[in-house]
C-alpha cells in the first residue's frame, strides 16, 4: 500500500543540515496496524506527517496506492489524500465553531458529497460510535474522550484506507485511552482499515501488528507482534 | 459548502463580538460615507438633465476682451439669440432671461393691502416655458404670456402671496412702475437640480430695458439659451464647427451696434478686442462654470465633486484596511481551524473562498447598517451640505445592483489579504501550536496599512484646521472699515425726496450712531465703468490711459458711518460743492500711477465727459470675499448724479446690544415714511459671512468626513493593538516574570504605535501643505499655513491613538503571566 524509499527530512540551521529523518525505508501493507515509537525528537510525527501528505520530505521516493507521490501536483495529492487518508490528533483538533454533527460532516463537504448522502453517512457513523445524543453539542461541551471519539469518527467518515493517529490517547486517561485503542483494533480487524499510530505508550503499541522504533531520524528496530 | 461557510462565519461573528462590531461598524461607516458622497455626486451630476430636450440645449456665453478686461461670462447682448437662430439653420429656437433684482410688489390678500419684496423674479422671453419644460400645475405654457402684463408663479410664491387661495387671475402691482400684472399660471416648485432658480416669471415684453437695449451688442444683462434641431449633430466637433462660424456672423450683425457706441467693430478688433459667442451644453453649466462669470446663480464646481469622491474612496479604503488588519489579528484564533480544514481535505483555494465569502458576508451586513445610517444621517447631511438629497433615489434597480456589487467587490478586496495570509500557514506548524506570526514580511504590510490610515487621517485633519483658520481669518481680518453693528435697509430710493428726512430722523434715535444713503455697499452691489485719468506730467511713464473703477454714489455721512479711513485729503462735506469731486482708494491711485493725487482729475466718457477732481484718498477696503483682491474704487457724491441705477441703501450704524428694540424703532420710522413699502433689512457682518457660504459648507462637510476617517483609523489601530498584544502574550509574560511593571509593558507596547503615527505624520505634512497651499491660492487675502498646525494635527492624532490603544495595552499588561506561559 505504501512505500518510502530513502526518505530524508532536514532543516538548515546556521549553515548545518540537521536531519529529522535520515534515509528511511519503510513498506506498509494493506491491513497492517503499525505503532511508531521513539523518544522525543526522533522524528515520529514528521514521519507520520510525510506519510499523511501533510509534509514533504527533503529527498527520497514516496509511493502510496501505486502513485509516486513525489511526482504529483498539489491538487492531485490533495485528491488522493482526501479520499484515502484520515487523521486523528492528540489534541483532537475539532473546529470549535461547529457542532459534533457539522465537524463530522466537513470532510464530506470537501469531497463534494451530496447533502442527502452526507446526512445518511453522518447518521450512520454517529450511530456506530453511539454519539447520536451528542450531535448538536459543540466540542467545548464534550469530555476529552468524547472529543477524540468525534475526531476519529470524523477521520473515518470518508472511509479512508489509511488512518493516521498522532498520539491519539495522549490527552486521555487510561480508561478512555484503552477504549480508543480497542476501537482501533476493531477498525483494523473488522473493517480492514490500515492504521499507523505514533505513541509513547508500550501498552498501546501492543495493540498493533508491528512496532517500529525510531531513533535520531532512523529506524532503530522493527518487530512484528 | 456555502452554507457551511456562512454558518461558521456567523458563529465566529457572534463569538468575537468586539472584533466583529469594530469590523462591521468600520465597514459600515465606510459604506455610509461612500453612499452619502455618492448621493451628493449623483445630485451634482443631475443638474438640468430633467428637461425633455436637455441634450439639445446650450447656454450662450460671451468670450470677450475689451481693453484690460478679458474673460468668459454667462451673459450675452440681447440680440445674440435671434442672430444665432437667423444665421444657423441647425438652431431651432432660443430663449432669453434677465435677473432684474429685488422688486417690491403690492397685492391684496383677504381684502387686506399688503406689500412684499420679491427677490426671485426672472424676466424671460414668452417662449421660456415651452423651451424649458418646467412642469405647470395650472395654466398653459403656450399662452401664459400672451398678455404682456402676465405673471407666472411657482407654488411656493403662490402660497407666499395668496395663501391657499387660487392665485390665477389675481393681481400683483410692481412698485417700480405701478403696473398691475395678472397671474396666469402656476409652476411646480423649481427643483434644486435646476441651475436656473426663480419663484416668479414675467415676460421681456413687459420689461422696458430689454426693448430699450434691444439693438445693443454691448449691454450684457441677459442670458441666452439656444436649442439645436433634433437631428442636428451635437458632438463636440460639430459644436466647435458651429462656433467657428460665429465671429463672421458677429462682424455683420453687430456692426451697426458697435458703430453706435462709437467704436466700429473693425477698429475694436484691430485694438486686440474680442467679442465672441460660445455654446456651453446645458448639462455642463452647473459644474463646469468655475471660470465663467455670472451674477445670476450660484454654480457648483466639478473640483468639489472630485475632492469628495476622493475622500469617499479614501474612507472606504481605510475601512478595508481595518478589515484586513482585524482579520489578520484574528488569525491566531482562526489558524487552528485553517489547519484542521486543510487536514480534513480542504484545498487552499477552497479556504480562500471561505474567507472571502466571510468577508462578503461582513460587507453585506455592513452595507445594511450603512443604508440605515444614511437614512438617519441624511437630514443632517442635507443641512450641512445645503442640498436636498433623498435616500429614495438609491432604490432603483441600477443603483441597488451597483451598490451590492460594490459591497461584494469590497468584500473580495478586504477579504483577500487575510485569506491569502491565513491559508499560507503550514497545517503541521499550526497544529503543533508554533507561533505563526513571527514573519517580518506580514508585519511590514500591516504596519504599512496602519501608516496609510493615519497618513490619510492626518492629511484630512491638517486640511480641516487650515480651512477653519482661513474662515476665521475671513471673519476677523480688518476690512478697512468696521462691519459690525451695521444695519442695511435696501430700496430707500423708493422714498424719493423724503429719504433724507428719514435719515435725519434715524440719526436722532438714541440707539443710532450714524446713518448714510448710498447707491452701493460693500458685500452688496457697486457700479463699474471705465474712466480716463489725467496724465501726471511728472510721471507719464506709469500712467495708464484708462482705468476700470467700481464706485458708489454716497452722501457725506457714508465715510464716517462705515468707518472708512482717509489717508489724505478730505471727505465729502456740505460746506463744499462736491458734485464734481471724487474719493479714490489707494489701489486706484497706485494703478493710475499718480504721485500726488489730490487735485488731479478723472473723466467719465459715459456721461458727456464729466470731469471729477480728486479731493481725498481712502485707505483700501474690501468689498467682496477675500478670494478677490481689492479693486480700484471711487466714491462719488450723491449730487453728482453721474449715473442712474436702481439700487439704493440706507446704512445705519447702531449701538451694540438690544438689537431687537433698535430694529423695532428703525422699522417704526420706516413705516412712518413709507407705509406701503415693506421693511427689509440685513446686518452687514452677516452679508459678509454669506460670501463664504460655500467655503463654510465645505469646511463643515470636510470636518465630518475627517472625524469619520479618524475614527475608522482608530478602530484599525485598536485592531492592531489587539493583534500585537496577542502576538506578544508570551513575551509580556516572560517580561513580567522577570520583573517588568505594568507601566513598563504599556510603554513598550505603545511605543510601536507612536512610531507608526509619527511616520504617518511626517508623510502627511508635505501632501497636506501642497494641497492647502493650492487651495489658499484661490484667496487673494489668506492666512498662513503655520508650523503649529502640523504639530497640532500630529498631537491630536497621537492623543487619540494613545487613548485608543491604552485599553488594550493595559489589559495585556495586567494579565496574569502564569496563564500565558502555561499554554506553551
GROMACS .gro file of N, CA, C and O in nm, chain A residues 49 54-55 74-75 78 81-82 87 89 91 93-99 102-103 105-107 109-110 112 118 138 154, chain B residues 1 4-5 7-8 11-12 15 334 336-337 340-348 350-351 354 426-428 430-432:
model
  232
   49UNK      N    1   0.354   1.275   0.940
   49UNK     CA    2   0.305   1.385   0.855
   49UNK      C    3   0.342   1.362   0.710
   49UNK      O    4   0.266   1.396   0.619
   54UNK      N    5   0.095   1.562   0.469
   54UNK     CA    6   0.086   1.698   0.524
   54UNK      C    7   0.221   1.768   0.515
   54UNK      O    8   0.230   1.889   0.524
   55UNK      N    9   0.325   1.691   0.500
   55UNK     CA   10   0.458   1.747   0.497
   55UNK      C   11   0.531   1.680   0.381
   55UNK      O   12   0.494   1.571   0.338
   74UNK      N   13  -0.001   1.951  -0.633
   74UNK     CA   14  -0.074   1.971  -0.508
   74UNK      C   15  -0.218   1.923  -0.518
   74UNK      O   16  -0.269   1.857  -0.430
   75UNK      N   17  -0.282   1.954  -0.629
   75UNK     CA   18  -0.422   1.920  -0.646
   75UNK      C   19  -0.442   1.769  -0.644
   75UNK      O   20  -0.534   1.717  -0.581
   78UNK      N   21  -0.383   1.632  -0.305
   78UNK     CA   22  -0.495   1.661  -0.218
   78UNK      C   23  -0.611   1.566  -0.246
   78UNK      O   24  -0.677   1.518  -0.154
   81UNK      N   25  -0.530   1.234  -0.108
   81UNK     CA   26  -0.532   1.243   0.037
   81UNK      C   27  -0.675   1.242   0.088
   81UNK      O   28  -0.711   1.165   0.178
   82UNK      N   29  -0.757   1.327   0.025
   82UNK     CA   30  -0.894   1.345   0.073
   82UNK      C   31  -0.971   1.214   0.082
   82UNK      O   32  -1.044   1.191   0.176
   87UNK      N   33  -0.703   1.144   0.958
   87UNK     CA   34  -0.604   1.185   1.057
   87UNK      C   35  -0.670   1.201   1.194
   87UNK      O   36  -0.778   1.258   1.205
   89UNK      N   37  -0.571   1.336   1.593
   89UNK     CA   38  -0.466   1.410   1.664
   89UNK      C   39  -0.475   1.390   1.815
   89UNK      O   40  -0.580   1.363   1.869
   91UNK      N   41  -0.452   1.633   2.021
   91UNK     CA   42  -0.534   1.743   2.075
   91UNK      C   43  -0.670   1.750   2.008
   91UNK      O   44  -0.734   1.856   2.008
   93UNK      N   45  -0.832   1.849   1.780
   93UNK     CA   46  -0.847   1.946   1.672
   93UNK      C   47  -0.983   1.943   1.607
   93UNK      O   48  -0.997   1.931   1.486
   94UNK      N   49  -1.083   1.956   1.689
   94UNK     CA   50  -1.218   1.976   1.634
   94UNK      C   51  -1.234   2.126   1.610
   94UNK      O   52  -1.169   2.207   1.674
   95UNK      N   53  -1.323   2.162   1.516
   95UNK     CA   54  -1.347   2.305   1.492
   95UNK      C   55  -1.448   2.355   1.596
   95UNK      O   56  -1.560   2.305   1.605
   96UNK      N   57  -1.404   2.448   1.677
   96UNK     CA   58  -1.482   2.491   1.793
   96UNK      C   59  -1.617   2.548   1.754
   96UNK      O   60  -1.713   2.541   1.831
   97UNK      N   61  -1.622   2.612   1.637
   97UNK     CA   62  -1.746   2.681   1.599
   97UNK      C   63  -1.849   2.586   1.538
   97UNK      O   64  -1.959   2.629   1.507
   98UNK      N   65  -1.812   2.460   1.515
   98UNK     CA   66  -1.906   2.367   1.453
   98UNK      C   67  -1.951   2.264   1.555
   98UNK      O   68  -1.875   2.229   1.646
   99UNK      N   69  -2.073   2.214   1.538
   99UNK     CA   70  -2.124   2.111   1.627
   99UNK      C   71  -2.058   1.979   1.592
   99UNK      O   72  -1.987   1.966   1.492
  102UNK      N   73  -2.164   1.872   1.255
  102UNK     CA   74  -2.103   1.950   1.147
  102UNK      C   75  -1.954   1.920   1.132
  102UNK      O   76  -1.901   1.919   1.021
  103UNK      N   77  -1.888   1.894   1.246
  103UNK     CA   78  -1.748   1.858   1.240
  103UNK      C   79  -1.729   1.730   1.159
  103UNK      O   80  -1.641   1.723   1.074
  105UNK      N   81  -1.927   1.611   0.942
  105UNK     CA   82  -1.974   1.629   0.805
  105UNK      C   83  -1.870   1.699   0.716
  105UNK      O   84  -1.866   1.678   0.594
  106UNK      N   85  -1.786   1.783   0.778
  106UNK     CA   86  -1.699   1.871   0.699
  106UNK      C   87  -1.615   1.800   0.592
  106UNK      O   88  -1.612   1.845   0.477
  107UNK      N   89  -1.546   1.689   0.624
  107UNK     CA   90  -1.465   1.624   0.519
  107UNK      C   91  -1.550   1.585   0.398
  107UNK      O   92  -1.503   1.590   0.285
  109UNK      N   93  -1.807   1.742   0.288
  109UNK     CA   94  -1.831   1.863   0.210
  109UNK      C   95  -1.714   1.888   0.116
  109UNK      O   96  -1.732   1.918  -0.002
  110UNK      N   97  -1.593   1.867   0.167
  110UNK     CA   98  -1.476   1.890   0.083
  110UNK      C   99  -1.465   1.786  -0.027
  110UNK      O  100  -1.389   1.803  -0.121
  112UNK      N  101  -1.729   1.697  -0.194
  112UNK     CA  102  -1.845   1.724  -0.278
  112UNK      C  103  -1.950   1.614  -0.272
  112UNK      O  104  -2.012   1.580  -0.373
  118UNK      N  105  -2.468   1.285   0.262
  118UNK     CA  106  -2.392   1.324   0.380
  118UNK      C  107  -2.470   1.293   0.507
  118UNK      O  108  -2.419   1.238   0.603
  138UNK      N  109  -2.143   2.140   2.097
  138UNK     CA  110  -2.017   2.194   2.047
  138UNK      C  111  -1.902   2.125   2.119
  138UNK      O  112  -1.919   2.077   2.231
  154UNK      N  113  -1.479   1.156   1.261
  154UNK     CA  114  -1.458   1.249   1.152
  154UNK      C  115  -1.351   1.195   1.056
  154UNK      O  116  -1.362   1.208   0.934
  226UNK      N  117  -2.171   2.376   0.068
  226UNK     CA  118  -2.042   2.434   0.104
  226UNK      C  119  -2.060   2.580   0.149
  226UNK      O  120  -2.014   2.618   0.256
  229UNK      N  121  -2.207   2.605   0.483
  229UNK     CA  122  -2.108   2.577   0.585
  229UNK      C  123  -2.024   2.703   0.612
  229UNK      O  124  -2.000   2.740   0.726
  230UNK      N  125  -1.983   2.771   0.505
  230UNK     CA  126  -1.902   2.892   0.520
  230UNK      C  127  -1.979   2.999   0.595
  230UNK      O  128  -1.928   3.063   0.687
  232UNK      N  129  -2.231   2.967   0.785
  232UNK     CA  130  -2.258   2.926   0.922
  232UNK      C  131  -2.139   2.957   1.011
  232UNK      O  132  -2.151   3.019   1.116
  233UNK      N  133  -2.022   2.915   0.966
  233UNK     CA  134  -1.905   2.933   1.051
  233UNK      C  135  -1.870   3.082   1.063
  233UNK      O  136  -1.829   3.129   1.169
  236UNK      N  137  -2.108   3.221   1.321
  236UNK     CA  138  -2.075   3.183   1.459
  236UNK      C  139  -1.950   3.255   1.506
  236UNK      O  140  -1.939   3.292   1.622
  237UNK      N  141  -1.856   3.273   1.417
  237UNK     CA  142  -1.736   3.348   1.452
  237UNK      C  143  -1.769   3.490   1.489
  237UNK      O  144  -1.714   3.548   1.582
  240UNK      N  145  -1.922   3.492   1.825
  240UNK     CA  146  -1.828   3.459   1.930
  240UNK      C  147  -1.732   3.575   1.961
  240UNK      O  148  -1.704   3.606   2.075
  559UNK      N  149  -0.807   3.182   1.433
  559UNK     CA  150  -0.861   3.111   1.317
  559UNK      C  151  -0.763   3.010   1.259
  559UNK      O  152  -0.802   2.923   1.183
  561UNK      N  153  -0.603   2.759   1.372
  561UNK     CA  154  -0.625   2.619   1.405
  561UNK      C  155  -0.733   2.562   1.313
  561UNK      O  156  -0.721   2.453   1.260
  562UNK      N  157  -0.837   2.644   1.295
  562UNK     CA  158  -0.944   2.600   1.208
  562UNK      C  159  -0.891   2.576   1.067
  562UNK      O  160  -0.924   2.476   1.002
  565UNK      N  161  -0.695   2.250   1.063
  565UNK     CA  162  -0.781   2.133   1.065
  565UNK      C  163  -0.849   2.114   0.930
  565UNK      O  164  -0.854   2.004   0.876
  566UNK      N  165  -0.898   2.225   0.875
  566UNK     CA  166  -0.966   2.213   0.746
  566UNK      C  167  -0.871   2.160   0.639
  566UNK      O  168  -0.910   2.081   0.555
  567UNK      N  169  -0.747   2.204   0.647
  567UNK     CA  170  -0.651   2.153   0.549
  567UNK      C  171  -0.633   2.004   0.568
  567UNK      O  172  -0.628   1.928   0.471
  568UNK      N  173  -0.622   1.963   0.695
  568UNK     CA  174  -0.604   1.821   0.723
  568UNK      C  175  -0.726   1.741   0.680
  568UNK      O  176  -0.717   1.627   0.636
  569UNK      N  177  -0.843   1.805   0.691
  569UNK     CA  178  -0.966   1.734   0.653
  569UNK      C  179  -0.986   1.733   0.503
  569UNK      O  180  -1.087   1.685   0.454
  570UNK      N  181  -0.894   1.790   0.429
  570UNK     CA  182  -0.902   1.776   0.284
  570UNK      C  183  -0.939   1.901   0.209
  570UNK      O  184  -0.972   1.896   0.092
  571UNK      N  185  -0.937   2.017   0.276
  571UNK     CA  186  -0.972   2.138   0.203
  571UNK      C  187  -0.853   2.181   0.117
  571UNK      O  188  -0.739   2.177   0.159
  572UNK      N  189  -0.884   2.223  -0.003
  572UNK     CA  190  -0.781   2.282  -0.087
  572UNK      C  191  -0.759   2.425  -0.042
  572UNK      O  192  -0.848   2.487   0.015
  573UNK      N  193  -0.641   2.478  -0.072
  573UNK     CA  194  -0.613   2.617  -0.038
  573UNK      C  195  -0.716   2.709  -0.101
  573UNK      O  196  -0.768   2.802  -0.038
  575UNK      N  197  -1.017   2.650  -0.171
  575UNK     CA  198  -1.147   2.645  -0.101
  575UNK      C  199  -1.144   2.730   0.024
  575UNK      O  200  -1.241   2.797   0.058
  576UNK      N  201  -1.029   2.727   0.094
  576UNK     CA  202  -1.018   2.807   0.215
  576UNK      C  203  -1.022   2.956   0.181
  576UNK      O  204  -1.086   3.035   0.249
  579UNK      N  205  -1.357   3.045   0.128
  579UNK     CA  206  -1.430   3.055   0.254
  579UNK      C  207  -1.408   3.192   0.318
  579UNK      O  208  -1.505   3.258   0.358
  651UNK      N  209   0.137   2.666   0.729
  651UNK     CA  210   0.157   2.522   0.716
  651UNK      C  211   0.076   2.451   0.823
  651UNK      O  212   0.091   2.478   0.941
  652UNK      N  213  -0.012   2.360   0.783
  652UNK     CA  214  -0.102   2.298   0.881
  652UNK      C  215  -0.026   2.226   0.992
  652UNK      O  216  -0.070   2.225   1.106
  653UNK      N  217   0.086   2.165   0.956
  653UNK     CA  218   0.161   2.092   1.058
  653UNK      C  219   0.206   2.186   1.167
  653UNK      O  220   0.192   2.161   1.286
  655UNK      N  221   0.076   2.481   1.239
  655UNK     CA  222  -0.038   2.535   1.312
  655UNK      C  223  -0.079   2.439   1.421
  655UNK      O  224  -0.097   2.476   1.536
  656UNK      N  225  -0.093   2.312   1.382
  656UNK     CA  226  -0.149   2.216   1.477
  656UNK      C  227  -0.049   2.182   1.585
  656UNK      O  228  -0.086   2.139   1.693
  657UNK      N  229   0.077   2.203   1.556
  657UNK     CA  230   0.178   2.186   1.661
  657UNK      C  231   0.173   2.304   1.757
  657UNK      O  232   0.228   2.300   1.864
   0.00000   0.00000   0.00000
